[in-house]
Short mmCIF file of C-alpha atoms in Angstrom, two decimals:
data_model
loop_
_atom_site.label_atom_id
_atom_site.label_comp_id
_atom_site.label_asym_id
_atom_site.label_seq_id
_atom_site.Cartn_x
_atom_site.Cartn_y
_atom_site.Cartn_z
CA MET A 1 119.81 97.72 110.88
CA THR A 2 122.99 96.33 109.45
CA ALA A 3 124.01 93.65 107.04
CA THR A 4 124.58 91.20 109.90
CA ASP A 5 121.36 92.21 111.74
CA PRO A 6 119.14 89.10 112.00
CA ARG A 7 116.18 91.28 111.13
CA VAL A 8 117.62 91.69 107.57
CA LEU A 9 116.90 88.74 105.31
CA GLY A 10 118.10 88.11 101.84
CA ILE A 11 121.57 89.94 102.03
CA GLY A 12 124.07 87.65 100.40
CA ALA A 13 121.37 85.19 99.72
CA ASP A 14 120.33 83.70 96.31
CA VAL A 15 117.53 85.95 95.08
CA ARG A 16 117.44 84.56 91.56
CA ARG A 17 113.94 84.70 90.04
CA PRO A 18 111.83 81.74 90.72
CA ASP A 19 112.14 78.67 88.33
CA SER A 20 108.49 79.20 87.26
CA VAL A 21 109.23 82.62 85.78
CA THR A 22 110.96 81.29 82.62
CA ASP A 23 112.04 83.38 79.63
CA GLU A 24 109.50 81.33 77.50
CA LEU A 25 106.63 82.36 79.93
CA LEU A 26 107.72 86.06 79.93
CA GLN A 27 107.80 86.11 76.16
CA ARG A 28 104.42 84.35 75.93
CA LEU A 29 102.81 86.93 78.35
CA VAL A 30 104.13 89.99 76.73
CA SER A 31 103.15 88.74 73.30
CA ARG A 32 99.52 89.23 74.55
CA VAL A 33 99.99 93.02 74.65
CA ARG A 34 98.48 94.89 71.78
CA GLY A 35 101.66 96.95 71.10
CA SER A 36 103.48 97.86 67.98
CA GLY A 37 105.30 100.88 69.25
CA SER A 38 108.60 100.98 71.23
CA THR A 39 109.36 98.67 74.15
CA TRP A 40 109.68 99.29 77.84
CA GLU A 41 112.41 97.43 79.81
CA LEU A 42 110.66 95.58 82.60
CA THR A 43 112.97 94.73 85.47
CA GLU A 44 113.17 92.46 88.52
CA VAL A 45 112.76 94.86 91.40
CA TYR A 46 114.99 92.86 93.97
CA THR A 47 118.10 93.00 91.57
CA GLY A 48 117.37 95.63 88.98
CA GLU A 49 117.94 93.21 86.29
CA THR A 50 116.08 93.17 82.98
CA LEU A 51 113.33 90.55 82.67
CA VAL A 52 111.76 91.22 79.40
CA GLU A 53 110.98 94.04 76.89
CA LEU A 54 107.25 95.03 77.17
CA PRO A 55 105.58 96.32 73.93
CA GLN A 56 104.15 99.75 74.15
CA SER A 57 100.82 100.56 72.54
CA THR A 58 100.25 103.23 69.93
CA PRO A 59 96.81 105.09 69.55
CA ALA A 60 96.24 102.73 66.66
CA ASP A 61 96.86 99.67 68.80
CA ILE A 62 94.51 100.95 71.33
CA GLU A 63 91.73 101.53 68.84
CA ALA A 64 92.24 98.08 67.26
CA ALA A 65 92.03 96.64 70.81
CA PHE A 66 88.73 98.33 71.42
CA ALA A 67 87.39 97.34 67.92
CA GLU A 68 88.22 93.61 68.63
CA ALA A 69 86.80 93.82 72.11
CA ARG A 70 83.70 95.36 70.89
CA ALA A 71 83.06 92.71 68.34
CA ALA A 72 83.64 89.90 70.92
CA GLN A 73 81.37 91.76 73.41
CA GLU A 74 78.34 91.60 71.09
CA LEU A 75 78.49 87.86 71.17
CA TRP A 76 79.39 87.58 74.84
CA ALA A 77 76.37 89.87 75.85
CA ARG A 78 73.98 87.29 74.19
CA TRP A 79 75.17 84.49 76.49
CA PRO A 80 72.78 83.88 79.35
CA VAL A 81 74.16 85.14 82.66
CA ALA A 82 74.20 81.62 84.06
CA LYS A 83 76.60 80.60 81.14
CA ARG A 84 78.96 83.59 81.74
CA VAL A 85 78.97 82.71 85.46
CA GLU A 86 80.05 79.12 84.67
CA VAL A 87 83.28 80.54 83.03
CA PHE A 88 84.21 82.18 86.27
CA LYS A 89 83.47 79.18 88.38
CA ARG A 90 86.01 77.33 86.31
CA ALA A 91 88.35 80.37 86.60
CA HIS A 92 88.11 80.47 90.33
CA THR A 93 89.65 76.83 90.42
CA LEU A 94 92.44 77.71 88.03
CA LEU A 95 93.34 80.90 90.06
CA VAL A 96 93.58 79.20 93.33
CA ASP A 97 95.45 76.24 91.76
CA ASN A 98 98.01 78.68 90.24
CA ALA A 99 98.23 80.97 93.20
CA LEU A 100 101.96 80.17 93.97
CA LYS A 101 102.94 80.77 90.33
CA VAL A 102 100.95 84.07 90.39
CA ALA A 103 102.76 85.02 93.63
CA ASP A 104 106.14 84.41 91.77
CA LEU A 105 105.14 86.83 89.10
CA ILE A 106 103.85 89.44 91.57
CA GLN A 107 107.19 89.39 93.49
CA VAL A 108 109.35 89.54 90.48
CA GLU A 109 107.68 92.55 88.97
CA SER A 110 106.78 94.47 92.28
CA GLY A 111 109.25 93.40 94.87
CA LYS A 112 106.74 92.85 97.59
CA ASN A 113 107.31 90.22 100.18
CA ARG A 114 105.89 86.69 99.62
CA ARG A 115 103.35 86.89 102.44
CA MET A 116 101.70 89.91 100.63
CA ALA A 117 102.11 88.50 97.18
CA ILE A 118 99.96 85.37 98.34
CA GLU A 119 97.32 87.45 100.07
CA GLU A 120 97.16 89.40 96.71
CA THR A 121 96.35 86.25 94.72
CA CYS A 122 93.29 85.60 96.86
CA ASP A 123 91.49 88.88 95.88
CA PRO A 124 90.14 87.89 92.37
CA PRO A 125 88.76 84.47 93.66
CA MET A 126 87.10 86.27 96.61
CA VAL A 127 85.46 88.75 94.17
CA MET A 128 84.54 85.95 91.87
CA SER A 129 82.86 84.00 94.72
CA TYR A 130 80.71 86.98 95.64
CA TYR A 131 79.38 87.84 92.14
CA ILE A 132 79.01 83.99 91.18
CA ARG A 133 76.36 84.07 93.93
CA ARG A 134 74.88 87.32 93.16
CA ALA A 135 75.02 88.14 89.52
CA GLU A 136 71.91 86.19 88.23
CA LYS A 137 69.78 88.05 90.82
CA LEU A 138 71.36 91.48 90.08
CA LEU A 139 70.96 91.18 86.35
CA LYS A 140 67.40 89.55 86.34
CA PRO A 141 64.80 91.98 84.93
CA LYS A 142 62.83 93.64 87.67
CA LYS A 143 59.06 94.33 87.48
CA HIS A 144 57.75 97.75 88.59
CA ALA A 145 54.34 99.20 88.80
CA GLY A 146 53.20 101.45 85.96
CA PRO A 147 51.28 104.85 86.27
CA VAL A 148 47.86 103.13 85.95
CA PRO A 149 47.20 99.94 88.10
CA VAL A 150 46.54 96.80 86.26
CA VAL A 151 46.78 98.04 82.67
CA SER A 152 50.37 99.27 82.78
CA GLY A 153 53.68 98.31 84.13
CA ALA A 154 57.33 98.77 83.64
CA THR A 155 60.35 96.31 83.60
CA GLU A 156 63.95 97.40 84.57
CA VAL A 157 66.30 95.55 82.32
CA ARG A 158 70.11 95.78 83.04
CA VAL A 159 72.17 96.04 79.85
CA PRO A 160 76.11 96.09 79.60
CA LYS A 161 77.81 99.29 78.97
CA GLY A 162 79.88 97.95 76.19
CA VAL A 163 83.63 98.03 76.51
CA VAL A 164 85.08 99.04 79.86
CA GLY A 165 88.42 100.66 80.09
CA ILE A 166 90.29 99.81 83.27
CA ILE A 167 93.49 101.65 84.39
CA ALA A 168 95.18 99.53 86.96
CA PRO A 169 97.95 100.65 89.40
CA TRP A 170 101.29 98.99 90.24
CA ASN A 171 100.75 98.33 94.04
CA PHE A 172 98.27 95.42 93.51
CA PRO A 173 98.57 94.72 89.85
CA PHE A 174 97.08 91.20 89.87
CA ALA A 175 94.15 92.19 92.20
CA THR A 176 93.19 95.37 90.44
CA GLY A 177 93.97 94.13 86.96
CA LEU A 178 91.59 91.21 87.37
CA SER A 179 89.17 92.01 90.26
CA ASP A 180 87.70 95.28 88.73
CA ALA A 181 87.33 93.47 85.45
CA ILE A 182 85.45 90.37 86.85
CA PRO A 183 82.05 92.02 87.55
CA ALA A 184 82.28 94.02 84.33
CA LEU A 185 82.71 90.79 82.37
CA ILE A 186 80.02 88.97 84.24
CA ALA A 187 77.74 91.90 83.49
CA GLY A 188 78.29 91.24 79.79
CA ASN A 189 80.92 93.84 78.88
CA ALA A 190 84.34 93.34 77.32
CA VAL A 191 87.32 94.95 79.05
CA VAL A 192 90.55 96.72 77.82
CA VAL A 193 92.95 97.04 80.75
CA LYS A 194 96.05 99.19 80.96
CA PRO A 195 98.23 97.83 83.72
CA ASP A 196 101.26 99.77 84.89
CA ASN A 197 104.42 99.19 82.82
CA LYS A 198 106.28 97.96 86.04
CA THR A 199 103.75 95.37 86.86
CA ALA A 200 102.09 94.01 83.65
CA LEU A 201 103.15 90.40 84.00
CA SER A 202 100.66 89.00 86.67
CA PRO A 203 97.59 90.52 85.18
CA LEU A 204 98.61 89.08 81.65
CA PHE A 205 98.95 85.75 83.33
CA GLY A 206 95.59 86.07 85.10
CA ILE A 207 93.97 86.79 81.81
CA SER A 208 95.37 83.72 80.25
CA LEU A 209 93.79 81.63 83.04
CA LEU A 210 90.38 83.23 82.32
CA GLU A 211 90.75 82.42 78.60
CA GLU A 212 91.71 78.84 79.70
CA ALA A 213 88.50 78.70 81.69
CA GLY A 214 86.44 79.57 78.70
CA LEU A 215 86.43 83.39 78.28
CA PRO A 216 86.16 84.11 74.69
CA LYS A 217 89.41 85.30 73.04
CA GLY A 218 89.37 89.02 72.23
CA LEU A 219 87.04 89.90 75.05
CA PHE A 220 89.83 90.93 77.57
CA GLN A 221 92.45 93.17 75.86
CA VAL A 222 95.61 94.58 77.19
CA VAL A 223 97.38 97.74 76.14
CA CYS A 224 100.53 99.11 77.74
CA GLY A 225 102.31 102.44 78.00
CA GLU A 226 102.77 105.46 80.11
CA GLY A 227 99.58 107.09 81.22
CA PRO A 228 99.81 110.35 79.25
CA ASP A 229 100.44 108.39 76.00
CA VAL A 230 97.75 105.74 76.40
CA GLY A 231 95.17 107.19 78.71
CA PRO A 232 93.52 109.68 76.28
CA THR A 233 92.97 107.21 73.56
CA LEU A 234 91.66 104.59 76.15
CA ILE A 235 89.11 106.88 77.61
CA ASP A 236 87.95 108.30 74.29
CA ASN A 237 87.12 104.71 73.08
CA ALA A 238 85.66 103.29 76.31
CA ASP A 239 81.96 103.26 77.40
CA TYR A 240 83.15 103.28 81.11
CA VAL A 241 86.38 103.95 82.99
CA MET A 242 87.53 102.24 86.16
CA PHE A 243 90.74 103.98 87.68
CA THR A 244 92.71 103.33 90.81
CA GLY A 245 95.56 105.70 91.50
CA SER A 246 96.47 109.23 92.57
CA THR A 247 93.97 112.09 93.06
CA ALA A 248 95.77 114.33 90.56
CA THR A 249 95.47 111.74 87.83
CA GLY A 250 91.88 110.85 88.79
CA ARG A 251 90.94 114.39 88.21
CA VAL A 252 92.33 114.31 84.62
CA ILE A 253 90.54 111.07 83.95
CA GLY A 254 87.27 112.22 85.42
CA GLU A 255 87.33 115.36 83.38
CA ARG A 256 87.91 113.57 80.07
CA ALA A 257 85.33 111.04 80.85
CA GLY A 258 82.87 113.78 81.68
CA ARG A 259 83.49 115.46 78.25
CA ASN A 260 82.80 112.11 76.60
CA LEU A 261 79.60 111.79 78.75
CA ILE A 262 80.69 108.26 80.08
CA GLY A 263 80.73 107.15 83.74
CA ALA A 264 83.85 106.66 85.72
CA CYS A 265 84.68 105.03 89.05
CA LEU A 266 87.68 106.56 90.73
CA GLU A 267 89.55 105.12 93.75
CA LEU A 268 92.03 107.84 94.54
CA GLY A 269 94.59 108.74 97.28
CA GLY A 270 94.29 108.81 101.04
CA LYS A 271 96.02 110.12 104.17
CA ASN A 272 94.43 107.40 106.40
CA PRO A 273 94.18 107.96 110.16
CA MET A 274 93.91 105.60 113.03
CA ILE A 275 92.35 106.55 116.34
CA VAL A 276 93.36 104.48 119.27
CA LEU A 277 91.08 104.83 122.35
CA ASP A 278 92.34 104.62 125.93
CA ASP A 279 90.86 101.18 126.58
CA VAL A 280 92.72 99.52 123.75
CA PRO A 281 94.32 95.92 124.38
CA VAL A 282 97.98 96.79 123.42
CA GLU A 283 99.09 93.34 122.10
CA GLU A 284 96.22 93.01 119.62
CA TRP A 285 96.50 96.47 118.46
CA VAL A 286 100.25 96.60 117.91
CA GLU A 287 100.23 93.55 115.43
CA SER A 288 97.23 94.85 113.39
CA ALA A 289 98.55 98.43 113.34
CA SER A 290 101.99 97.32 112.15
CA PHE A 291 100.38 95.53 109.20
CA GLY A 292 98.05 98.52 108.58
CA VAL A 293 101.16 100.81 108.16
CA PHE A 294 103.90 98.52 106.81
CA GLY A 295 101.81 95.82 104.91
CA ASN A 296 103.01 95.83 101.16
CA THR A 297 105.90 98.17 102.27
CA GLY A 298 103.24 100.80 102.98
CA GLN A 299 101.97 100.72 99.29
CA ILE A 300 98.31 100.14 100.02
CA CYS A 301 95.78 102.68 99.13
CA MET A 302 94.09 102.16 102.48
CA HIS A 303 97.17 101.92 104.65
CA ILE A 304 97.57 104.03 107.75
CA GLU A 305 99.75 107.08 107.70
CA ARG A 306 98.64 108.87 110.81
CA ILE A 307 98.12 107.28 114.25
CA TYR A 308 96.35 109.23 117.11
CA LEU A 309 97.23 108.00 120.63
CA PRO A 310 95.57 109.06 123.87
CA GLU A 311 97.82 111.09 126.03
CA SER A 312 97.24 108.98 129.12
CA ARG A 313 98.82 105.97 127.29
CA TYR A 314 100.93 107.67 124.69
CA ASP A 315 104.42 106.60 126.01
CA GLU A 316 103.19 103.02 126.45
CA LEU A 317 101.54 102.64 123.07
CA LYS A 318 104.39 104.34 121.30
CA ALA A 319 107.02 102.21 122.88
CA ALA A 320 105.17 99.08 121.88
CA PHE A 321 104.62 100.18 118.35
CA VAL A 322 108.16 101.42 117.69
CA GLU A 323 109.63 98.13 119.20
CA ARG A 324 107.41 96.13 116.67
CA ALA A 325 108.34 98.39 113.78
CA ALA A 326 112.00 98.13 114.65
CA ASN A 327 111.93 94.31 114.69
CA LEU A 328 110.07 93.81 111.42
CA LYS A 329 112.16 91.41 109.17
CA ILE A 330 113.05 93.17 105.90
CA GLY A 331 114.56 91.39 102.81
CA ALA A 332 114.75 90.21 99.29
CA ALA A 333 113.59 86.76 99.17
CA TYR A 334 111.15 84.49 97.34
CA ASP A 335 110.16 82.62 100.57
CA PHE A 336 107.86 83.63 103.55
CA GLY A 337 110.65 84.89 105.67
CA PRO A 338 110.59 88.66 105.20
CA GLU A 339 107.67 90.75 106.65
CA ILE A 340 108.86 93.79 104.70
CA GLY A 341 109.72 93.65 101.00
CA SER A 342 110.90 96.30 98.50
CA LEU A 343 109.32 99.47 97.27
CA VAL A 344 108.27 99.18 93.63
CA SER A 345 111.11 101.06 92.16
CA PRO A 346 114.17 103.28 92.99
CA ASP A 347 112.25 106.33 91.90
CA HIS A 348 109.61 105.64 94.48
CA CYS A 349 112.16 104.96 96.96
CA GLU A 350 113.60 108.42 96.35
CA ARG A 351 110.22 109.92 96.78
CA VAL A 352 109.69 108.22 100.17
CA ALA A 353 113.12 109.23 101.37
CA ALA A 354 112.39 112.77 100.30
CA HIS A 355 109.30 112.84 102.45
CA VAL A 356 111.22 111.70 105.46
CA GLU A 357 114.08 114.02 104.85
CA ASP A 358 111.71 117.01 104.55
CA ALA A 359 110.12 116.16 107.87
CA VAL A 360 113.37 115.81 109.70
CA ALA A 361 114.57 119.12 108.24
CA LYS A 362 111.40 120.91 109.66
CA GLY A 363 111.74 119.40 113.08
CA ALA A 364 110.33 115.77 113.17
CA THR A 365 111.94 113.00 115.01
CA VAL A 366 112.71 109.67 113.60
CA LEU A 367 111.82 107.01 116.33
CA THR A 368 112.98 104.12 114.12
CA GLY A 369 114.02 103.53 110.42
CA GLY A 370 114.33 106.43 108.19
CA ARG A 371 116.89 105.23 105.71
CA ALA A 372 116.97 103.62 102.26
CA ARG A 373 118.65 100.20 102.23
CA PRO A 374 120.51 99.84 98.85
CA ASP A 375 122.67 97.16 100.51
CA ILE A 376 119.45 94.82 100.38
CA GLY A 377 118.21 95.86 96.91
CA PRO A 378 117.72 98.97 94.77
CA ALA A 379 114.36 100.09 96.29
CA PHE A 380 114.43 99.10 99.89
CA PHE A 381 113.45 101.40 102.60
CA GLU A 382 113.24 100.83 106.41
CA PRO A 383 110.04 100.68 108.33
CA THR A 384 109.98 104.35 109.64
CA VAL A 385 108.06 105.83 112.61
CA LEU A 386 108.04 109.66 112.97
CA GLU A 387 107.06 111.90 115.82
CA GLY A 388 106.35 115.65 115.68
CA VAL A 389 105.10 115.69 112.15
CA THR A 390 103.11 118.92 111.29
CA THR A 391 100.97 120.13 108.45
CA ASP A 392 103.93 122.23 107.07
CA MET A 393 105.73 119.11 106.23
CA VAL A 394 105.15 117.27 102.92
CA CYS A 395 104.38 113.86 104.73
CA GLY A 396 101.99 115.75 107.15
CA VAL A 397 99.33 116.35 104.50
CA THR A 398 100.45 114.40 101.33
CA GLU A 399 100.14 110.63 100.82
CA THR A 400 103.66 109.27 101.23
CA PHE A 401 102.70 105.69 100.01
CA GLY A 402 105.57 104.06 101.77
CA PRO A 403 106.62 102.35 105.07
CA VAL A 404 106.26 105.71 107.01
CA VAL A 405 103.79 106.63 109.69
CA ALA A 406 103.56 109.57 112.15
CA LEU A 407 102.44 109.37 115.80
CA HIS A 408 100.39 111.94 117.32
CA ARG A 409 98.87 112.54 120.85
CA TYR A 410 95.47 113.74 121.72
CA ARG A 411 93.74 114.80 125.00
CA THR A 412 90.05 114.28 124.06
CA VAL A 413 88.19 111.93 121.71
CA ASP A 414 86.65 115.05 120.08
CA GLU A 415 90.12 116.33 119.43
CA ALA A 416 91.19 113.11 117.93
CA ILE A 417 88.18 113.05 115.50
CA LYS A 418 88.72 116.60 114.46
CA LEU A 419 92.42 115.67 113.68
CA ALA A 420 91.50 112.62 111.82
CA ASN A 421 89.06 114.49 109.73
CA ASP A 422 91.39 117.44 108.99
CA THR A 423 92.36 116.21 105.54
CA GLU A 424 91.13 116.63 102.02
CA TYR A 425 91.04 112.73 101.69
CA GLY A 426 88.61 110.27 102.97
CA LEU A 427 89.46 106.69 101.89
CA ASN A 428 89.97 104.70 104.94
CA ALA A 429 90.16 104.98 108.81
CA SER A 430 90.71 102.67 111.76
CA VAL A 431 89.38 102.94 115.23
CA TRP A 432 90.55 100.79 118.12
CA SER A 433 88.90 100.16 121.44
CA GLY A 434 88.01 97.35 123.89
CA ASP A 435 84.41 98.53 123.56
CA ILE A 436 82.89 97.96 120.31
CA ALA A 437 79.97 100.33 120.88
CA ARG A 438 82.41 103.02 121.89
CA ALA A 439 84.44 102.56 118.72
CA GLU A 440 81.30 102.60 116.59
CA ALA A 441 80.33 105.91 118.00
CA VAL A 442 83.64 107.41 116.96
CA ALA A 443 83.50 105.64 113.60
CA ALA A 444 80.19 107.32 112.82
CA ARG A 445 81.79 110.77 112.99
CA ILE A 446 84.69 109.98 110.84
CA GLU A 447 84.56 111.38 107.16
CA SER A 448 85.69 108.24 105.26
CA GLY A 449 84.40 105.78 102.75
CA ASN A 450 85.88 102.94 104.77
CA VAL A 451 86.15 102.61 108.61
CA ASN A 452 87.61 99.49 110.27
CA ILE A 453 86.97 98.82 113.96
CA ASN A 454 89.72 96.87 115.71
CA ASP A 455 91.47 96.36 112.40
CA ALA A 456 93.52 98.67 110.15
CA LEU A 457 92.25 98.07 106.67
CA ALA A 458 91.69 94.24 105.74
CA THR A 459 88.29 93.80 107.11
CA ALA A 460 86.60 96.49 105.19
CA TYR A 461 88.38 95.68 101.88
CA ALA A 462 87.75 91.93 102.20
CA SER A 463 84.07 92.39 102.82
CA LYS A 464 83.19 91.93 99.11
CA GLY A 465 79.50 92.31 99.69
CA SER A 466 79.84 95.91 100.86
CA PRO A 467 80.74 98.76 98.52
CA SER A 468 84.24 100.18 99.11
CA GLY A 469 85.15 103.72 97.91
CA GLY A 470 86.34 107.06 99.02
CA VAL A 471 84.77 110.40 99.91
CA LYS A 472 86.05 114.01 99.59
CA GLN A 473 89.23 113.84 97.39
CA SER A 474 89.53 110.09 97.73
CA GLY A 475 87.29 109.22 94.80
CA VAL A 476 84.05 108.82 93.13
CA GLY A 477 81.89 105.53 93.14
CA ALA A 478 82.89 102.29 94.59
CA ARG A 479 84.00 98.71 93.89
CA HIS A 480 82.58 95.62 95.52
CA GLY A 481 78.99 94.88 96.67
CA ASP A 482 76.06 95.10 94.28
CA GLN A 483 77.12 98.40 93.18
CA GLY A 484 80.38 97.01 92.02
CA LEU A 485 78.58 95.18 89.22
CA LEU A 486 75.59 97.37 88.46
CA LYS A 487 77.90 100.35 87.82
CA TYR A 488 78.96 98.48 84.64
CA THR A 489 75.46 98.35 83.32
CA ASP A 490 72.76 100.85 82.12
CA ALA A 491 69.14 100.47 83.33
CA LYS A 492 66.76 100.15 80.30
CA ASN A 493 63.08 101.00 81.24
CA VAL A 494 60.66 98.89 79.20
CA ALA A 495 57.14 100.15 79.82
CA VAL A 496 53.99 98.49 78.63
CA LEU A 497 50.44 100.08 78.30
CA LYS A 498 47.88 97.17 77.85
CA LYS A 499 44.81 99.52 77.33
CA GLN A 500 44.59 102.96 76.02
CA VAL A 501 43.47 104.76 79.21
CA MET A 502 46.03 107.62 79.30
CA GLY A 503 44.51 111.05 78.73
CA ALA A 504 40.89 112.23 78.42
CA ARG A 505 38.48 109.78 76.61
CA PRO A 506 36.92 110.94 73.26
CA GLY A 507 34.18 113.39 74.05
CA GLN A 508 35.08 113.77 77.75
CA ASP A 509 35.35 117.26 79.20
CA TYR A 510 38.93 118.01 79.87
CA GLY A 511 38.25 119.59 83.15
CA ALA A 512 36.37 116.61 84.21
CA TYR A 513 39.27 114.43 83.25
CA VAL A 514 41.61 116.63 85.28
CA ASP A 515 39.33 116.25 88.36
CA GLN A 516 39.21 112.51 87.89
CA MET A 517 43.09 112.46 87.62
CA LEU A 518 43.68 114.47 90.71
CA LYS A 519 41.29 112.28 92.70
CA SER A 520 43.04 109.15 91.45
CA LEU A 521 46.42 110.49 92.55
CA LYS A 522 45.14 110.84 96.12
CA LEU A 523 43.50 107.47 95.91
CA MET A 524 46.62 105.85 94.73
CA ARG A 525 48.67 107.50 97.67
CA LYS A 526 46.17 106.05 100.12
CA LEU A 527 46.67 102.56 98.61
CA GLY A 528 50.42 102.97 98.89
CA ARG A 529 51.14 103.06 95.22
#
């Protein structure tokens, strides 16, 4: 690609930040951060220009944020579930009505293309819709049988954990900053969120919309800072931790949460495979696969980094995929033209480039792409397809998290499954076939928390009624589904004995009591109790 290539958009164009992102708005948003320490220079990714100084939080700031959140939570937890849900019904409308403004903020801070930014704005409303429907049923006390029929019983009561600490990543700042908090709040908790410094604006704006919808002030707090500076104090004050990020950081967070005897949900890294069977319809596959690899410039936890193609159709499928990748429109623009936007920062661009350079140095072939594009913006990198990647290359085993994919050929389906499972990760996988039953049989053998059939990643993640999480080194716990709300609660067991029938009656021979008890156990089993 060159500066005159029609596939390149934004070169020489006006990429000023959108009119909606005013200095007044930026100052108003960062003023919501509980921070009295130094400041961090938040920049516009497309241009590298400074947007605003982001306050950084000291340990004392974090403790104060938790104290205020805890006081607000005591009152919030007393609200009937239906009353809490009403806040999120109003918030749903506000989020949808402000989607374009949210997309402006997401683009400014992350550099993603507008198509992806708009899709991101849809995630919190989708999560709200699910829990608005399900919350009252999930949180309603449940009656259970007691040990002695008729005269005893137990009630399962769901109570909020207290204050949930959320550590949100930069790749989907608005979605993860809000969507993980929504079920925690509906369940009666308060939240303290730490967004990434690079992408704090959109979650801050989202929280302001929640408060406009009626969420009590102080209930949803924001602290900012680098992970090692902020993380320990946040975890030490939290009653539960939700983290999305790398496996290495997840281990550190999990260990600290374990020492504090609090729960943690961790969605971690992936090296996600796609298996393409020999009966795949090529046109449908190419379009979905290109999004699964290059969507959000490859910065999706569930994006595909390994594609396994059948030897019998390898050349045909490779040619079709490489052609699509080579013709993706890349550019810096606040309109819907570009299909590929920027990486989040120059540092991350250098990391992606280093993975490609290492692969090439060790014998891999670049079929298309493979270069940084500073002529477009400080952190742009071309959609890249590699061939001949092996496990002695960094990108052969480590998550690249960029617009880079490796193509591999296989001879038998058993071989493809073995190769797909040959990783320490297990977050997402994809299987493509013209025969759904055949694809389902393959999916059943893949070691992954999510498997998409005839899609790359979106169907699994957008199915909000089904839990989504990783296995192996890709995480612990899940978001979405009933589990995504219940994890933010404790189950209190309230048991009632209406008559004192437990134990031997006064004067009764204990041996006779034991005989009666054992007979009762057999009878209860026959009665299905």
